[in-house]
CSV table of C-alpha atoms in Angstrom, one decimal:
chain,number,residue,atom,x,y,z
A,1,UNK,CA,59.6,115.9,5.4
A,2,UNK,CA,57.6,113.1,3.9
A,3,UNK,CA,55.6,114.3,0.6
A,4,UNK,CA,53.0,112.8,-1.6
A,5,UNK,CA,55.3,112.6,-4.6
A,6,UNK,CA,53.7,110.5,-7.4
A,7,UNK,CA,50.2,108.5,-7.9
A,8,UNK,CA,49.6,105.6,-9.9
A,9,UNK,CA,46.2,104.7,-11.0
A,10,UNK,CA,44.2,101.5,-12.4
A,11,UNK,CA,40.5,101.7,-13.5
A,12,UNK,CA,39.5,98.6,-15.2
A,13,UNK,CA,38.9,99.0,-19.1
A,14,UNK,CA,35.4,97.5,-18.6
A,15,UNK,CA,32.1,99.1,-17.9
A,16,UNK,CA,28.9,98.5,-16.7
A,17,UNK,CA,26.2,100.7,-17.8
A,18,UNK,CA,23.8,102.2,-15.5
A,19,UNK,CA,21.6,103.6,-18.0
A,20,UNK,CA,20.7,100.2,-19.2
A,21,UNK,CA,19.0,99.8,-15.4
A,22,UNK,CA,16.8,102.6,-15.9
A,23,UNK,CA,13.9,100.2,-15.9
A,24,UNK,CA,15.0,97.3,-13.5
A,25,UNK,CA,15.1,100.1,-11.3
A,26,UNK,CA,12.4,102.7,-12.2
A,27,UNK,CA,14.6,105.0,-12.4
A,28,UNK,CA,15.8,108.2,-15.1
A,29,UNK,CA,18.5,109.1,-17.1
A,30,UNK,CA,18.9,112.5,-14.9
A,31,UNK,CA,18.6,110.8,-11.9
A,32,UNK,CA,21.6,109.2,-12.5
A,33,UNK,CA,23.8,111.7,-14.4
A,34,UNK,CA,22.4,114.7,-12.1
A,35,UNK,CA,21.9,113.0,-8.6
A,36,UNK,CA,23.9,109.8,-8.3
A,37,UNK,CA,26.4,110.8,-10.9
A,38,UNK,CA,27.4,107.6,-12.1
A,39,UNK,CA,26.8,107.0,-15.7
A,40,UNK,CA,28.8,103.5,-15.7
A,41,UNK,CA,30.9,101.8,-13.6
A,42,UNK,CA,34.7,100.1,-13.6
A,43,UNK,CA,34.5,96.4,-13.4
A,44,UNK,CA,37.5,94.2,-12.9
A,45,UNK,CA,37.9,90.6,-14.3
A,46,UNK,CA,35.5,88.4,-11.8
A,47,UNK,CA,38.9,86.4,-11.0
A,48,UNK,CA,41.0,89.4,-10.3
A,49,UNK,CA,41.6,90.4,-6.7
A,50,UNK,CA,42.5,93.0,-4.9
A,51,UNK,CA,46.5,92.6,-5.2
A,52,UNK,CA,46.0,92.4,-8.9
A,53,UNK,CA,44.3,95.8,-9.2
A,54,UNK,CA,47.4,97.0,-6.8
A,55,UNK,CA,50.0,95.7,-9.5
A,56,UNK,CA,48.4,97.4,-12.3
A,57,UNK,CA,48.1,100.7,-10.3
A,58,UNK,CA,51.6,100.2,-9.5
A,59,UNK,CA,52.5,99.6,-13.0
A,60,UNK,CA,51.3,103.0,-13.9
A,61,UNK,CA,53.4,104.6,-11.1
A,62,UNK,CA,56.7,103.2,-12.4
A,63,UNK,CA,55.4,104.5,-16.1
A,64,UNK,CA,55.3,107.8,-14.1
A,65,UNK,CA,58.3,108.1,-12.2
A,66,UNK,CA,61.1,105.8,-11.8
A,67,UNK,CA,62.8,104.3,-8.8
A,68,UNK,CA,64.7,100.7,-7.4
A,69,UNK,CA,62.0,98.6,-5.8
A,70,UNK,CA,64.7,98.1,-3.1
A,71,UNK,CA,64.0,101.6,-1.7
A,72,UNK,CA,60.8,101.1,-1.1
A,73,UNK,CA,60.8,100.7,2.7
A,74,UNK,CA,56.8,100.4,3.9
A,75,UNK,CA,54.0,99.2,1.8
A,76,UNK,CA,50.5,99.6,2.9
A,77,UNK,CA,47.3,98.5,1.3
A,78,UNK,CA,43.8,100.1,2.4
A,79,UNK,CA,41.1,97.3,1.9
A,80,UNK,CA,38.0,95.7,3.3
A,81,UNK,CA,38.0,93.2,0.4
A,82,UNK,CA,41.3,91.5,0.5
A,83,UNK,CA,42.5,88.3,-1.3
A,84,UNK,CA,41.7,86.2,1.9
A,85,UNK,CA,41.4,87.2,5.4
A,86,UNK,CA,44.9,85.4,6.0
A,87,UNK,CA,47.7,86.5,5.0
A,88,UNK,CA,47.2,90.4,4.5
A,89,UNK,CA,46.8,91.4,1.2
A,90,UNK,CA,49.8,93.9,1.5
A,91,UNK,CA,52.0,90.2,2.0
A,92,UNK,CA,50.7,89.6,-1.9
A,93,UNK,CA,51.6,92.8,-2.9
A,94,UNK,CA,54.8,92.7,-1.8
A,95,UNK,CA,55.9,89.2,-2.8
A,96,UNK,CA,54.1,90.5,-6.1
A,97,UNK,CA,56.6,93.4,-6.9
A,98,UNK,CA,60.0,91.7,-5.3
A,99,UNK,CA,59.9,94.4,-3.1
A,100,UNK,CA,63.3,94.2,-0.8
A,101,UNK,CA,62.6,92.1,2.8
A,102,UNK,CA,63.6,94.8,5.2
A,103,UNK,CA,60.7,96.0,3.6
A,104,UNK,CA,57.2,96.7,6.3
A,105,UNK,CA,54.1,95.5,5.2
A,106,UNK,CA,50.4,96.0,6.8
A,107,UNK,CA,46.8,96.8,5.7
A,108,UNK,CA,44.7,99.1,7.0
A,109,UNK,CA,41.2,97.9,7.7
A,110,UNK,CA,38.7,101.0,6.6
A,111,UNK,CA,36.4,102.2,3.6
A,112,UNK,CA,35.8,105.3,2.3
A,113,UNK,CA,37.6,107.5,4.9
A,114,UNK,CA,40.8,105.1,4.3
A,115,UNK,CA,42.9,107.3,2.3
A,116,UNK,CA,43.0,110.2,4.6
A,117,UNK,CA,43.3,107.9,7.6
A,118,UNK,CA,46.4,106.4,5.4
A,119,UNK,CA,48.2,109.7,4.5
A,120,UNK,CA,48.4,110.0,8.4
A,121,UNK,CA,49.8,106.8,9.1
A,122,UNK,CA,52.2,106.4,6.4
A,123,UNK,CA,53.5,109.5,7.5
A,124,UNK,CA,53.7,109.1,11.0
A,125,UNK,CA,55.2,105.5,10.2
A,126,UNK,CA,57.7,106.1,8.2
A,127,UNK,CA,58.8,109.4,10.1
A,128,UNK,CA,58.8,107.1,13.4
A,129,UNK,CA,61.3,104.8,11.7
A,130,UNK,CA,63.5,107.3,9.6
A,131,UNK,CA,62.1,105.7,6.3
A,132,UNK,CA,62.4,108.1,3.0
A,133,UNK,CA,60.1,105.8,0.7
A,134,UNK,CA,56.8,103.7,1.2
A,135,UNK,CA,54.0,102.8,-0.7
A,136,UNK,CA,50.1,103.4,-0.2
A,137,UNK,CA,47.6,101.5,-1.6
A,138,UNK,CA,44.2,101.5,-2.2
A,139,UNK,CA,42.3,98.9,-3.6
A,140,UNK,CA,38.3,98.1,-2.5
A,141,UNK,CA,37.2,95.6,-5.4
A,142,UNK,CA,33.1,96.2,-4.5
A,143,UNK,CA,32.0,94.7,-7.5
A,144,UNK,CA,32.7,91.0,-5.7
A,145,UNK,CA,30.1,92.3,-2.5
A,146,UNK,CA,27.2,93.8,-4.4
A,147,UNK,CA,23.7,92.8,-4.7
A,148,UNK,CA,23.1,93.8,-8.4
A,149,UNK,CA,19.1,93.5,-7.3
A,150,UNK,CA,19.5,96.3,-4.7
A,151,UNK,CA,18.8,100.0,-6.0
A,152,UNK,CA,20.4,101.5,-2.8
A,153,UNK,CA,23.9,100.0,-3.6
A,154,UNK,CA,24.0,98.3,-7.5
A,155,UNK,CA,24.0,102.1,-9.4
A,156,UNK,CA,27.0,103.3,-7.5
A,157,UNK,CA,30.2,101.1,-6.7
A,158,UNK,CA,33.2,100.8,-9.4
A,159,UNK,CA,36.5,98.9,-9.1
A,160,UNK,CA,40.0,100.7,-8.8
A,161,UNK,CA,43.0,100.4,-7.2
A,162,UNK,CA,46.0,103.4,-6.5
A,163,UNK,CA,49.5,103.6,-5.3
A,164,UNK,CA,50.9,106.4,-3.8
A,165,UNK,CA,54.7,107.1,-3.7
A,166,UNK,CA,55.4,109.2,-0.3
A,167,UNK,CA,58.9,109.8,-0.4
A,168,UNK,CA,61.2,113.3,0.3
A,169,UNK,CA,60.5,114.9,-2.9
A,170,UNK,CA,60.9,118.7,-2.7
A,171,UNK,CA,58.2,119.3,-5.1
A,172,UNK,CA,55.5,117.2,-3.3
A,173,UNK,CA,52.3,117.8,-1.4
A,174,UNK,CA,53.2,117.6,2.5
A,175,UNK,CA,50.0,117.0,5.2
A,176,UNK,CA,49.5,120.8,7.7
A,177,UNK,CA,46.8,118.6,9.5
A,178,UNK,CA,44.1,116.5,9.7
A,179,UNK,CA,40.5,115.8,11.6
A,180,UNK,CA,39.5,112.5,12.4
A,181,UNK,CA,36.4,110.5,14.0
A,182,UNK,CA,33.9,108.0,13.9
A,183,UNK,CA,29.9,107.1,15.1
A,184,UNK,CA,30.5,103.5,16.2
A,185,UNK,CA,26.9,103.3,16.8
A,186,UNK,CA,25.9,103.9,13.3
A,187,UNK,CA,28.1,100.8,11.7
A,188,UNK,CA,25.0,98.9,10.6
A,189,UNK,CA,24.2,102.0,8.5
A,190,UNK,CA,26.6,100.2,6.3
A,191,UNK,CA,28.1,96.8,6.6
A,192,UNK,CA,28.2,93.6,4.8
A,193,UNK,CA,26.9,90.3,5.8
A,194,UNK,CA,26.4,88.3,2.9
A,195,UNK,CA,26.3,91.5,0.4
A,196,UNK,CA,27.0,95.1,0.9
A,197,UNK,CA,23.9,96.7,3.1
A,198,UNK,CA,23.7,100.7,3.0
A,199,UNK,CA,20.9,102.3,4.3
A,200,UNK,CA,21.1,105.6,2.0
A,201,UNK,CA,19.0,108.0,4.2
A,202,UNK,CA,21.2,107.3,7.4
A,203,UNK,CA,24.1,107.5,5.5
A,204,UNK,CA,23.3,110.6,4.3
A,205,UNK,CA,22.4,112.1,7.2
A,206,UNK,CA,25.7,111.0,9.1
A,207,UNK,CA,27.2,112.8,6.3
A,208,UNK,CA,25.2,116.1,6.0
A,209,UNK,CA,25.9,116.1,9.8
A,210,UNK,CA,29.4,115.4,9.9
A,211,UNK,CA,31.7,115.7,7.6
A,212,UNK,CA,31.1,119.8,7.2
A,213,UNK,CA,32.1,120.0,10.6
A,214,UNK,CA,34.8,117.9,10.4
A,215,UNK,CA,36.0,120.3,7.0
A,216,UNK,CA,35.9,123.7,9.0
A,217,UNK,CA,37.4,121.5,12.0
A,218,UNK,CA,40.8,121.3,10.1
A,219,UNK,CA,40.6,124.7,8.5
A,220,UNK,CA,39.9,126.2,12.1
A,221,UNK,CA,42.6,124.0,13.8
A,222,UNK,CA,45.1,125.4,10.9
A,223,UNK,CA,43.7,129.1,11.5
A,224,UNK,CA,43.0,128.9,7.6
A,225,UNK,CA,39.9,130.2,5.9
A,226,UNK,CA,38.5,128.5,3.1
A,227,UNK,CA,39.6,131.3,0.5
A,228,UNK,CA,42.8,130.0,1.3
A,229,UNK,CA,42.2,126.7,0.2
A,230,UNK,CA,42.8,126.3,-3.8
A,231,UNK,CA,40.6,123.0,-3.9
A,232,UNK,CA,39.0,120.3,-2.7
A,233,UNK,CA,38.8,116.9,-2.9
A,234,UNK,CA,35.7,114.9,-1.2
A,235,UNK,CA,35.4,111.4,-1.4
A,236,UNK,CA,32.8,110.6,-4.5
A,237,UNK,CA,30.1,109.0,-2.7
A,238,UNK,CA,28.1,110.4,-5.2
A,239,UNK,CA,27.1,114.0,-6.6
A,240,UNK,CA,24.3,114.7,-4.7
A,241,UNK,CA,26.3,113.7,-1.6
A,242,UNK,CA,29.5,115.8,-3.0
A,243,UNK,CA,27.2,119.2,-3.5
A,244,UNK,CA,25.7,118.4,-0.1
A,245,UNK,CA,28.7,119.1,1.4
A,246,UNK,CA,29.8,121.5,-0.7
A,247,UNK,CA,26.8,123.7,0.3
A,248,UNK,CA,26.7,122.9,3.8
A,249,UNK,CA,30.1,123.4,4.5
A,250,UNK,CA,30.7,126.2,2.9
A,251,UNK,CA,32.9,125.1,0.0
A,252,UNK,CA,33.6,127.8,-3.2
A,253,UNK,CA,31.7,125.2,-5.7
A,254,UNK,CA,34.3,126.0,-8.4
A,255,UNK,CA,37.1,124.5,-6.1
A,256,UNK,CA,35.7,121.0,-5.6
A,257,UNK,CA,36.6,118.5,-7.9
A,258,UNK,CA,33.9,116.1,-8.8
A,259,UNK,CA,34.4,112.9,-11.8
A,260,UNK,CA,33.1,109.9,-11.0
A,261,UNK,CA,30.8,109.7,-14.2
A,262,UNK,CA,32.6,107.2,-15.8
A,263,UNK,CA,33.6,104.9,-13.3
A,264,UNK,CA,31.7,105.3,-10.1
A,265,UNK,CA,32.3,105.1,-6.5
A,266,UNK,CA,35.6,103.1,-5.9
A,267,UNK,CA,35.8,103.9,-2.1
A,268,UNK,CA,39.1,104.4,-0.6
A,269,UNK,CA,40.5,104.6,-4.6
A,270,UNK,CA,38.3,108.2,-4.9
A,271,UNK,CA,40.5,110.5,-3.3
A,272,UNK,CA,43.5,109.6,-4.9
A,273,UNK,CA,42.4,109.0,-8.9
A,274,UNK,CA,41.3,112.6,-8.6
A,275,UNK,CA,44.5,113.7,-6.8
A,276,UNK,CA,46.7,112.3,-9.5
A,277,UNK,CA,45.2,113.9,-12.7
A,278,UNK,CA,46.0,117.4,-10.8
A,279,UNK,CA,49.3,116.5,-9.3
A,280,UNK,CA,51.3,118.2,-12.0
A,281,UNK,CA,49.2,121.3,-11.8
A,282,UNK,CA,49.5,122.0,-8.0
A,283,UNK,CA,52.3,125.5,-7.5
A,284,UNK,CA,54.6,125.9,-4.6
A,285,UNK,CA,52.3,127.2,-1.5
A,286,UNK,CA,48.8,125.7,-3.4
A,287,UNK,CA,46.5,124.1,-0.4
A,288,UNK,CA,44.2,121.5,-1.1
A,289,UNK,CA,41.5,119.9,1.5
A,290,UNK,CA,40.6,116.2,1.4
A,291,UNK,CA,37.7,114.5,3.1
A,292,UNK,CA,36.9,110.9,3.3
A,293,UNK,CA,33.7,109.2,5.0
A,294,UNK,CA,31.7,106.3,5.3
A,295,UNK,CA,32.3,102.7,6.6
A,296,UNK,CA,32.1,103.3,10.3
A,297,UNK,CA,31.0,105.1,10.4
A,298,UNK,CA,34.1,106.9,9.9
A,299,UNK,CA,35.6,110.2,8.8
A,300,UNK,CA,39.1,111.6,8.0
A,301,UNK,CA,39.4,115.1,6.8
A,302,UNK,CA,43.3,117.0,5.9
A,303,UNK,CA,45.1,119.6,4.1
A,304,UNK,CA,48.0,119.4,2.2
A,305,UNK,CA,50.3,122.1,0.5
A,306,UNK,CA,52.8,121.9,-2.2
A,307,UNK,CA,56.3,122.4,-0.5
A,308,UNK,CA,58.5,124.7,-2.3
A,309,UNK,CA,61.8,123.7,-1.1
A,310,UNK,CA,63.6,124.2,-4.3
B,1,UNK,CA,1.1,124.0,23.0
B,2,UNK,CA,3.6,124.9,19.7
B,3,UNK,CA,2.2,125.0,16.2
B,4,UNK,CA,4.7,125.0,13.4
B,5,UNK,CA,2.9,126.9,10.7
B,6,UNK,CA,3.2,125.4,6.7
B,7,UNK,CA,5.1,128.4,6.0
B,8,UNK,CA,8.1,127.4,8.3
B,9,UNK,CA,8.2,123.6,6.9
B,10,UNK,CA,7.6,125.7,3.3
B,11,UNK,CA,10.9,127.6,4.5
B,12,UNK,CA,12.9,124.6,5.3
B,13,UNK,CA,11.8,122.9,1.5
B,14,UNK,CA,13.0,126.6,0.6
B,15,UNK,CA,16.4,125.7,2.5
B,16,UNK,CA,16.7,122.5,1.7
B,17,UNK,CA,17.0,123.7,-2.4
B,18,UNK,CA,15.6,120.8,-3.7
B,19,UNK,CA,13.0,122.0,-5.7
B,20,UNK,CA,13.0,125.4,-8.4
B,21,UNK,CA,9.7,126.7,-7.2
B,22,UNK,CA,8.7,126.1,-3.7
B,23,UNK,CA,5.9,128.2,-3.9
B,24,UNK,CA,4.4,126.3,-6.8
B,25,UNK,CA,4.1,122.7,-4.2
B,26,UNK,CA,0.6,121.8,-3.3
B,27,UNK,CA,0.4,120.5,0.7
B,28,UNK,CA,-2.2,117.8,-0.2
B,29,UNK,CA,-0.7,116.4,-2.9
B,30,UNK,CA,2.0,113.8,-2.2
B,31,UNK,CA,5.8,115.2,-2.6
B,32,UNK,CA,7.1,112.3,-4.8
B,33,UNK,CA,4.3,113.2,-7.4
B,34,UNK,CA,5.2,116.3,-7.8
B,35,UNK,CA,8.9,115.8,-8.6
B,36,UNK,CA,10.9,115.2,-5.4
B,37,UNK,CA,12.9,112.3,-5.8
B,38,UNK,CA,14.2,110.1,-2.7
B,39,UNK,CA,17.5,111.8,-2.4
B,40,UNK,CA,15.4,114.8,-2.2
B,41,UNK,CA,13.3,113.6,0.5
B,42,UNK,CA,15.9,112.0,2.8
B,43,UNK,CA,17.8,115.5,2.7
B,44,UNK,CA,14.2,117.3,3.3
B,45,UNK,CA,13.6,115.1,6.5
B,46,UNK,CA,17.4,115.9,7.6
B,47,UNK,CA,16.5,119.2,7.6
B,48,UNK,CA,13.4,119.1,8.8
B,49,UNK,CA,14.8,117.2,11.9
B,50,UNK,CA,17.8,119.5,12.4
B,51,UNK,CA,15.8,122.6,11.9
B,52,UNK,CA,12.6,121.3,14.7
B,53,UNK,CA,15.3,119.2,16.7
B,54,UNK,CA,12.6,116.1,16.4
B,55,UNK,CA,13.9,112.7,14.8
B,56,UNK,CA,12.2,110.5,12.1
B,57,UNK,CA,12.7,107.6,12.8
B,58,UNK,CA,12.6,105.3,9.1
B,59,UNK,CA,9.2,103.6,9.8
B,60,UNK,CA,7.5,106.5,10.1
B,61,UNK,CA,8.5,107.9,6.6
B,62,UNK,CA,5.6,106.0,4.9
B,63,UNK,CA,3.1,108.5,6.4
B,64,UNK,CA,5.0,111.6,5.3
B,65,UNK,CA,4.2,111.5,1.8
B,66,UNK,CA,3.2,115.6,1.6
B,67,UNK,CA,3.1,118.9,3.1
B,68,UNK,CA,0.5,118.6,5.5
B,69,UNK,CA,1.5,115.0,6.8
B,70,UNK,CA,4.8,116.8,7.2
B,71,UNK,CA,3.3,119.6,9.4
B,72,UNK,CA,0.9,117.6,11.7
B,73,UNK,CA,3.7,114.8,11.8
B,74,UNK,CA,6.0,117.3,13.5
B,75,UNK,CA,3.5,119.2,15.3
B,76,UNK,CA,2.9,116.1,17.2
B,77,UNK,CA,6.0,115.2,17.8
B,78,UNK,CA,7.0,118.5,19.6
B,79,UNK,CA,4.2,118.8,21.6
B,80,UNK,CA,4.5,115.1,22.6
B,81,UNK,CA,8.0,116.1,23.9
């Protein structure tokens, strides 16, 4: 059984503060704490790219766990802002941390539902092949994309990158099931061109719409009520989106997990950088529920459980 | 001929939860003046659209600026359909 065993994290040291836009973008300080919930954001080094942030995230997995590189049998990287378009960034990554050549390497092409999506496909992947360790990555360096004139997008984006260890770990979490879909028809909603475009209000509404359902989809599918559920981790568009679905769907407010305050939305990076500051806590049999949505427009909704098999 | 009344688009703003006295809104006065910010407003127009099944499309949000533009907006809308 394939288990999410260890995460590593990297959230640049530097910030940009959104309270200093206030008036560039007649805007208030509650606004921004209350609604968007971003009181700064990461920034990475304007040369660093998307592999580096992947190094440093793995750096902090290997402070957290130990392993030979030359186990590692699939690494993945989640992006829509690679290095170059050629080769794929999960190439870098790889050449990056010597990892061993019988080693697989793709990325996977997707935004803010890309971590769910990944879980999924790692695991599918490397139970496919008989593989006992791989690699996920996710690293969406928006800060290279953004307009910094344009209110819709400039308050909200930060820079991360994560690594996930997936390996047979008896004490990990292990996927019951997932939801997945996508409105094709709404990709211009979100897209970039020259910078990052989002209309907010159809964004919103896609997600008002949609990603409840897709929550009580799962639960349904696994015959589990939310009660049974000890939290829940949403992809941090941003807090008013995060209590949106909280309310709508049903969700004990007490069980979703919401910090983003100090670094911002870091797309497919969200999911995880909350995941890992409560891996530790999670007991044998806990449930957790993970939804991811956006880019698409696309959703991916799961639930894990902590195995207990000694 | 349907007539939504100002006390059902009163009850979706009531739904909604968006503002901590819905009773205290004036219809004639614009919604943005008296507090509701644009987050607030898109999510008041995706419920006013799920609630009256009409859609808004975004270039007609700049005549939807309170209550009553709300009301006669929708009106119209449903009894166009």
């Amino acid at each position: 059984m394939i288990a999410i065993s260890e995460i590593g994290i990297y959230i640049p040291d530097t910030r940009v503060s959104n309270l200093e836009l206030l008036e560039k973008f007649e805007t208030d300080e509650s606004f921004v704490r209350e609604k968007i919930g971003v009181v700064q954001r990461a920034r990475k080094q304007p040369n660093e790219k998307a592999s580096d942030l992947c190094f440093k995230a793995f750096e902090n997995l290997k402070e957290k766990t130990s392993f030979d590189h030359e186990e590692i049998e699939c690494c993945i990287v989640i992006t829509q802002n690679p290095d170059m378009s050629i080769p794929h960034t999960s190439a870098i990554v790889h050449g990056a941390l010597g990892l061993s050549e019988s080693c697989a390497c793709f990325d996977i092409s997707l935004g803010c539902s890309g971590y769910v999506y990944g879980l999924s496909i790692i695991n599918a992947f490397m139970l496919a092949n008989g593989m006992t360790k791989g690699l996920l990555f996710t690293a969406d360096p928006y800060s290279d994309i953004i307009d910094e004139n344009d209110k819709n997008t400039a308050l909200i984006f930060g820079d991360a990158a994560t690594v996930t260890l997936l390996d047979e770990s008896k004490s990990g979490l292990v996927p019951l099931g997932f939801d997945f879909g996508s409105k094709g028809a709404g990709y211009k909603n979100l897209m970039k061109t020259d910078k990052l475009f989002m209309n907010g209000r159809a964004v919103f509404n896609f997600t008002a719409a949609t990603v409840p359902v897709s929550i009580n989809k799962v639960l349904n599918k696994l015959n589990l009520a939310e009660s049974e559920i000890n939290r829940w981790y949403l992809h941090q568009g941003s807090k008013y989106i995060v209590d949106t679905i909280t309310a709508r769907a049903g969700l004990e407010p007490d069980k979703v997990v919401f910090d983003m305050y100090e670094y911002g939305n870091t797309i497919s990076s969200s999911i995880p950088i909350l995941l890992s500051k409560d891996l530790d806590d999670f007991q044998a049999g806990d449930k957790i529920g993970l939804s991811g949505f956006g880019v698409g427009l696309s959703w991916a909704s799961a639930i894990f459980e902590k195995n207990n098999l000694g | 001929m349907t007539n939504i009344t100002q006390e059902q688009i009163m009850d979706v703003i009531r739904k909604a939860n968006i503002v901590k006295d819905t009773d205290a809104l004036e219809s004639d006065k614009s919604l943005t003046d008296q507090g509701i910010d644009s987050l607030d407003f898109s999510s008041l127009l995706f419920n006013i659209e799920e609630v009256f099944g009409v859609e808004i499309p975004d270039e007609d949000i700049d005549e939807l600026l309170t209550i009553d533009q709300i009301q006669s907006y929708v009106n119209a809308k449903i009894n166009k359909n």
